[in-house]
C-alpha positions as MATLAB code, in Angstrom:
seq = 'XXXXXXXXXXXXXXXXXXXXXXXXXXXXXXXXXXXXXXXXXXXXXXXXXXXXXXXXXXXXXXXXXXXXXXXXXXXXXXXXXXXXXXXXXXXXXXXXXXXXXXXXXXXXXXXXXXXXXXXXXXXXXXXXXXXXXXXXXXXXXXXXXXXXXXXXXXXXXXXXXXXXXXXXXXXXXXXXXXXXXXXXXXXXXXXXXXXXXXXXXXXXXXXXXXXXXXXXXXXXXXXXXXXXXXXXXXXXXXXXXXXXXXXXXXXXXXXXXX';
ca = [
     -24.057  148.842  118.867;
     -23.641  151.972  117.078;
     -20.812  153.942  119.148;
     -19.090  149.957  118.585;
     -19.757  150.412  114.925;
     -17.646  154.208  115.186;
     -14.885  152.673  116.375;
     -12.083  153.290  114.393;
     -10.543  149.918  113.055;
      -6.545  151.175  114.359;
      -8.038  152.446  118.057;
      -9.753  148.820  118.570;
      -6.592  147.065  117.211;
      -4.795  148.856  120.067;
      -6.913  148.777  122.829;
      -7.494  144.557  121.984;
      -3.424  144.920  121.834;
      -2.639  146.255  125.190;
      -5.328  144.188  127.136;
      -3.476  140.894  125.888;
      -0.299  142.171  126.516;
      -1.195  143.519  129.611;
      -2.594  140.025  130.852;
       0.440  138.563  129.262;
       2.881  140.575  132.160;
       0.628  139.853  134.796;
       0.092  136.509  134.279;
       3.821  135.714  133.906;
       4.844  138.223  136.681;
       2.165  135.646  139.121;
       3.467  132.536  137.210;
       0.101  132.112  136.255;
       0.881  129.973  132.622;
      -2.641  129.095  131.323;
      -3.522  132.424  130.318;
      -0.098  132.998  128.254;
      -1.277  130.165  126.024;
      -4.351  131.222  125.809;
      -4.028  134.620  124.574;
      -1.073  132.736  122.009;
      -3.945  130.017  120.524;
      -6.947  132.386  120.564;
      -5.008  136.094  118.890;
      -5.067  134.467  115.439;
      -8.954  134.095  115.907;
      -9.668  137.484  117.552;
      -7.386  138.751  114.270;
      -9.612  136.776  111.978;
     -12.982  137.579  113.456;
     -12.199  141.535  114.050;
     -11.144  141.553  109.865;
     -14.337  139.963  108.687;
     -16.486  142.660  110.739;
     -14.803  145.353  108.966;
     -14.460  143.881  105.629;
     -15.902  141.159  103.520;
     -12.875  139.490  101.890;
      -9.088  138.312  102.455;
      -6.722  137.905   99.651;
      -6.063  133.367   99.878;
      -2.470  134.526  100.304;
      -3.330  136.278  103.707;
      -5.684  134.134  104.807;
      -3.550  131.120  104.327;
      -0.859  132.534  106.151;
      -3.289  133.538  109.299;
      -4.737  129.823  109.147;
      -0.495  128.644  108.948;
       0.239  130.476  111.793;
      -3.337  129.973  113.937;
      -1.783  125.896  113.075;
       1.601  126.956  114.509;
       0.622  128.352  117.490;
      -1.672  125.149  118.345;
       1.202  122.530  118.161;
       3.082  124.797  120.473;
       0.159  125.071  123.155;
      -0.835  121.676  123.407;
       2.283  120.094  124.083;
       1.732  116.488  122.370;
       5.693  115.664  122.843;
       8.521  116.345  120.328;
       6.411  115.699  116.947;
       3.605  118.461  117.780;
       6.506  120.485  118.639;
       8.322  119.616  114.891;
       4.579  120.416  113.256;
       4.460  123.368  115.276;
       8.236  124.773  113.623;
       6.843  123.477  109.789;
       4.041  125.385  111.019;
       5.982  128.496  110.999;
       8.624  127.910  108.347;
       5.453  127.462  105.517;
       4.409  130.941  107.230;
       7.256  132.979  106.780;
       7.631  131.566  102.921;
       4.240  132.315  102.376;
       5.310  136.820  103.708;
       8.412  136.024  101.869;
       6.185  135.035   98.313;
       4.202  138.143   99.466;
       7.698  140.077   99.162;
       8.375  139.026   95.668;
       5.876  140.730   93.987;
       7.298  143.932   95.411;
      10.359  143.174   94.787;
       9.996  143.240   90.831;
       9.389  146.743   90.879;
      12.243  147.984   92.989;
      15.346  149.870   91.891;
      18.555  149.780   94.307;
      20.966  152.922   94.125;
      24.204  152.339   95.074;
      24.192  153.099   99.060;
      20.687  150.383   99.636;
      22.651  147.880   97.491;
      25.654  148.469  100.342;
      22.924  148.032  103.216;
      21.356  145.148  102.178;
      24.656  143.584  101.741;
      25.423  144.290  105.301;
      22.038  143.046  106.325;
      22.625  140.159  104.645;
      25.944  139.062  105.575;
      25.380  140.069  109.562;
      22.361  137.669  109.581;
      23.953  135.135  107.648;
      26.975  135.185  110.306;
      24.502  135.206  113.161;
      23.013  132.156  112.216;
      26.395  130.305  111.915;
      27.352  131.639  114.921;
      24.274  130.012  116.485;
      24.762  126.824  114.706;
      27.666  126.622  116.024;
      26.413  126.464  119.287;
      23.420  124.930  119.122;
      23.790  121.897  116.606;
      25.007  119.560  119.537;
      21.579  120.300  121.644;
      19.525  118.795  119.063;
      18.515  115.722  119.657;
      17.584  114.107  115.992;
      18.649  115.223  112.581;
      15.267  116.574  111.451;
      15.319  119.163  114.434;
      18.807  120.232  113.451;
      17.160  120.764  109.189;
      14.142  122.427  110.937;
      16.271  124.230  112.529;
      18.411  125.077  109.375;
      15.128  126.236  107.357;
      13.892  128.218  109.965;
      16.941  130.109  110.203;
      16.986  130.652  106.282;
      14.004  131.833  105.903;
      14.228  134.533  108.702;
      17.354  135.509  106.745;
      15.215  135.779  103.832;
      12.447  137.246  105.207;
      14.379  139.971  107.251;
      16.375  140.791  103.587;
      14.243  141.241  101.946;
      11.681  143.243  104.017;
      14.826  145.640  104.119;
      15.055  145.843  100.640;
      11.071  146.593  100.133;
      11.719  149.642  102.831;
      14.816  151.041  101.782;
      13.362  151.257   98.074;
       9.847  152.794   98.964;
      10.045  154.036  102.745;
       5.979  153.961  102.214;
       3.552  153.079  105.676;
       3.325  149.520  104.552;
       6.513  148.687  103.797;
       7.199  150.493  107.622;
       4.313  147.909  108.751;
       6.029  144.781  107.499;
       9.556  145.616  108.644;
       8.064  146.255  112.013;
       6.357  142.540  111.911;
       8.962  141.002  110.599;
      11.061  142.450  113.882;
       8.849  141.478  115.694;
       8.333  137.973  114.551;
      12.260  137.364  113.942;
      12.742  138.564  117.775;
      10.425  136.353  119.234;
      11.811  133.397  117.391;
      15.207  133.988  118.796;
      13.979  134.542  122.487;
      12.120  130.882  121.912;
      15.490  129.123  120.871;
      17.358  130.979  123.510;
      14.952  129.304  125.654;
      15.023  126.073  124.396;
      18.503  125.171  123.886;
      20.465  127.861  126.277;
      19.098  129.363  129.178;
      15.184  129.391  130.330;
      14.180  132.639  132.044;
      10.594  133.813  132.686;
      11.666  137.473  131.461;
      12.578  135.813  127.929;
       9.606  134.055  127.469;
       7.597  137.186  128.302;
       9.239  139.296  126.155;
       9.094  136.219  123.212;
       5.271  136.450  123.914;
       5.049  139.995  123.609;
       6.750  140.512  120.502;
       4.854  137.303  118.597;
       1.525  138.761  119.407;
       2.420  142.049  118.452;
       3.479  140.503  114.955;
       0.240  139.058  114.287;
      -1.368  142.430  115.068;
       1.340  144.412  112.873;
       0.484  141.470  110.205;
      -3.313  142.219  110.859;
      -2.765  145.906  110.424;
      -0.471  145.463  106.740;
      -3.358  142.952  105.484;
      -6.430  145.708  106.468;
      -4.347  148.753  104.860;
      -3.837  146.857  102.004;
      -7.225  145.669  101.525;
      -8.524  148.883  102.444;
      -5.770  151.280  100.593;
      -5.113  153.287  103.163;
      -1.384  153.869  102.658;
      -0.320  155.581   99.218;
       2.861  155.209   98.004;
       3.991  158.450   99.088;
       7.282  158.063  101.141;
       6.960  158.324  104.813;
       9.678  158.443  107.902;
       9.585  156.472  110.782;
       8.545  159.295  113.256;
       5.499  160.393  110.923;
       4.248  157.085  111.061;
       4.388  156.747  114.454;
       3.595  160.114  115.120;
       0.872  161.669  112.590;
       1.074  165.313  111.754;
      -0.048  168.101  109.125;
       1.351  170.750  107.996;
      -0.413  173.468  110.152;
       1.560  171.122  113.035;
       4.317  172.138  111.028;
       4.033  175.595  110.889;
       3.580  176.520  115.205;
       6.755  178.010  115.963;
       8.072  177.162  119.529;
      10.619  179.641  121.381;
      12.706  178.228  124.036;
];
């Protein structure tokens, strides 16, 4: 119990990680199917549970969002015909608005220089024309007009959600702002593999990879809720290979001759 009680929060977070997405591979690789839905319904749990052994407390904001999402995930797994399916898209839309209210209070204390203003205007207007683009395509495979406004909604707010988890970065460049970017990948990813799957082309190798990446958002969301409960990450600015990479500044100061 004790050398369980040393381990470091981040090292268990990983090791859980890789053993689901490990089983994940297999188990699609073998076309094995119940254990993919498992490992979807039960990671919001495991999240949960693993949180409240480290740490008393959740802000409602974070908690609501896990529950959201843990809701989400159910409607998808137990396939109860095209309404769980429509709860199960909701699900996620009240999900991402809840990150996306997260975002705003950030966002009051950001300045924009000139060249992040130009980015996020890029950003922007790339997703914006991806989602017509898809809209395009897609509105004739829909099958009712609620699917096609779900449909419409969930594409706003990854548009929203992606902007402005850009903006947060570009302004601070801290850890957390890294973490949420990275989960908001992630989670924007996985959403596209699952329409590309639904309305285009099924392909085992999509679905895996759609798997993959939505787990590893929930454990990227995990990891920005601990830090910021636990104020790990100042508000120093970081780059992206220090935070994937730690080092110090003796690491620094080795000399290497080629």
């Amino acid at each position: 119990m004790q050398s369980i009680q040393k381990l470091k929060p981040n090292l268990a977070l990983v090791i859980v990680l890789v053993v689901l997405l490990l089983g994940n591979c297999i188990s699609y690789f073998f076309d094995y199917s119940v254990y993919p839905k498992i490992t979807k319904l039960i990671t919001v749990t495991i999240l949960l549970t693993f949180f409240y052994c480290q740490l008393n407390k959740m802000a409602n904001v974070f908690l609501v969002t896990f529950l959201v999402f843990f809701i989400g995930d159910a409607f998808s797994v137990f396939e109860f015909g095209e309404v769980a399916l429509k709860l199960s898209k909701a699900a996620y839309i009240c999900a991402y608005a809840l990150l996306i209210f997260v975002l705003f209070g950030k966002l009051k204390k950001l300045k924009f220089d000139g060249l992040v203003s130009v980015y996020l205007i890029l950003v922007l207007l790339l997703n914006s024309y991806f989602l017509y683009a898809l809209y395009g395509v897609a509105k004739e495979n829909f099958v009712d007009d609620f699917n096609l406004f779900l449909y419409v909604c969930h594409g706003i707010t990854l548009i929203a959600i992606t902007f402005f988890a850009f903006a947060v970065y570009l302004s601070r460049e801290t850890a957390q702002s890294i973490t949420f970017l990275l989960m908001v990948f992630s989670l924007v990813f996985a959403d596209v593999l699952n329409y590309i799957c639904q309305l285009y082309v099924y392909y085992w190798i999509f679905e895996l990879f759609e798997s993959i990446l939505h787990i590893t958002g929930l454990f990227l969301l995990y990891k920005y809720v601990y830090d910021h409960h636990t104020m790990i990450n100042s508000e120093e600015r970081i780059k992206f290979s220090e935070y994937f990479i730690p080092t110090t500044e003796a690491l620094r100061q080795i000399r290497v001759n080629f």
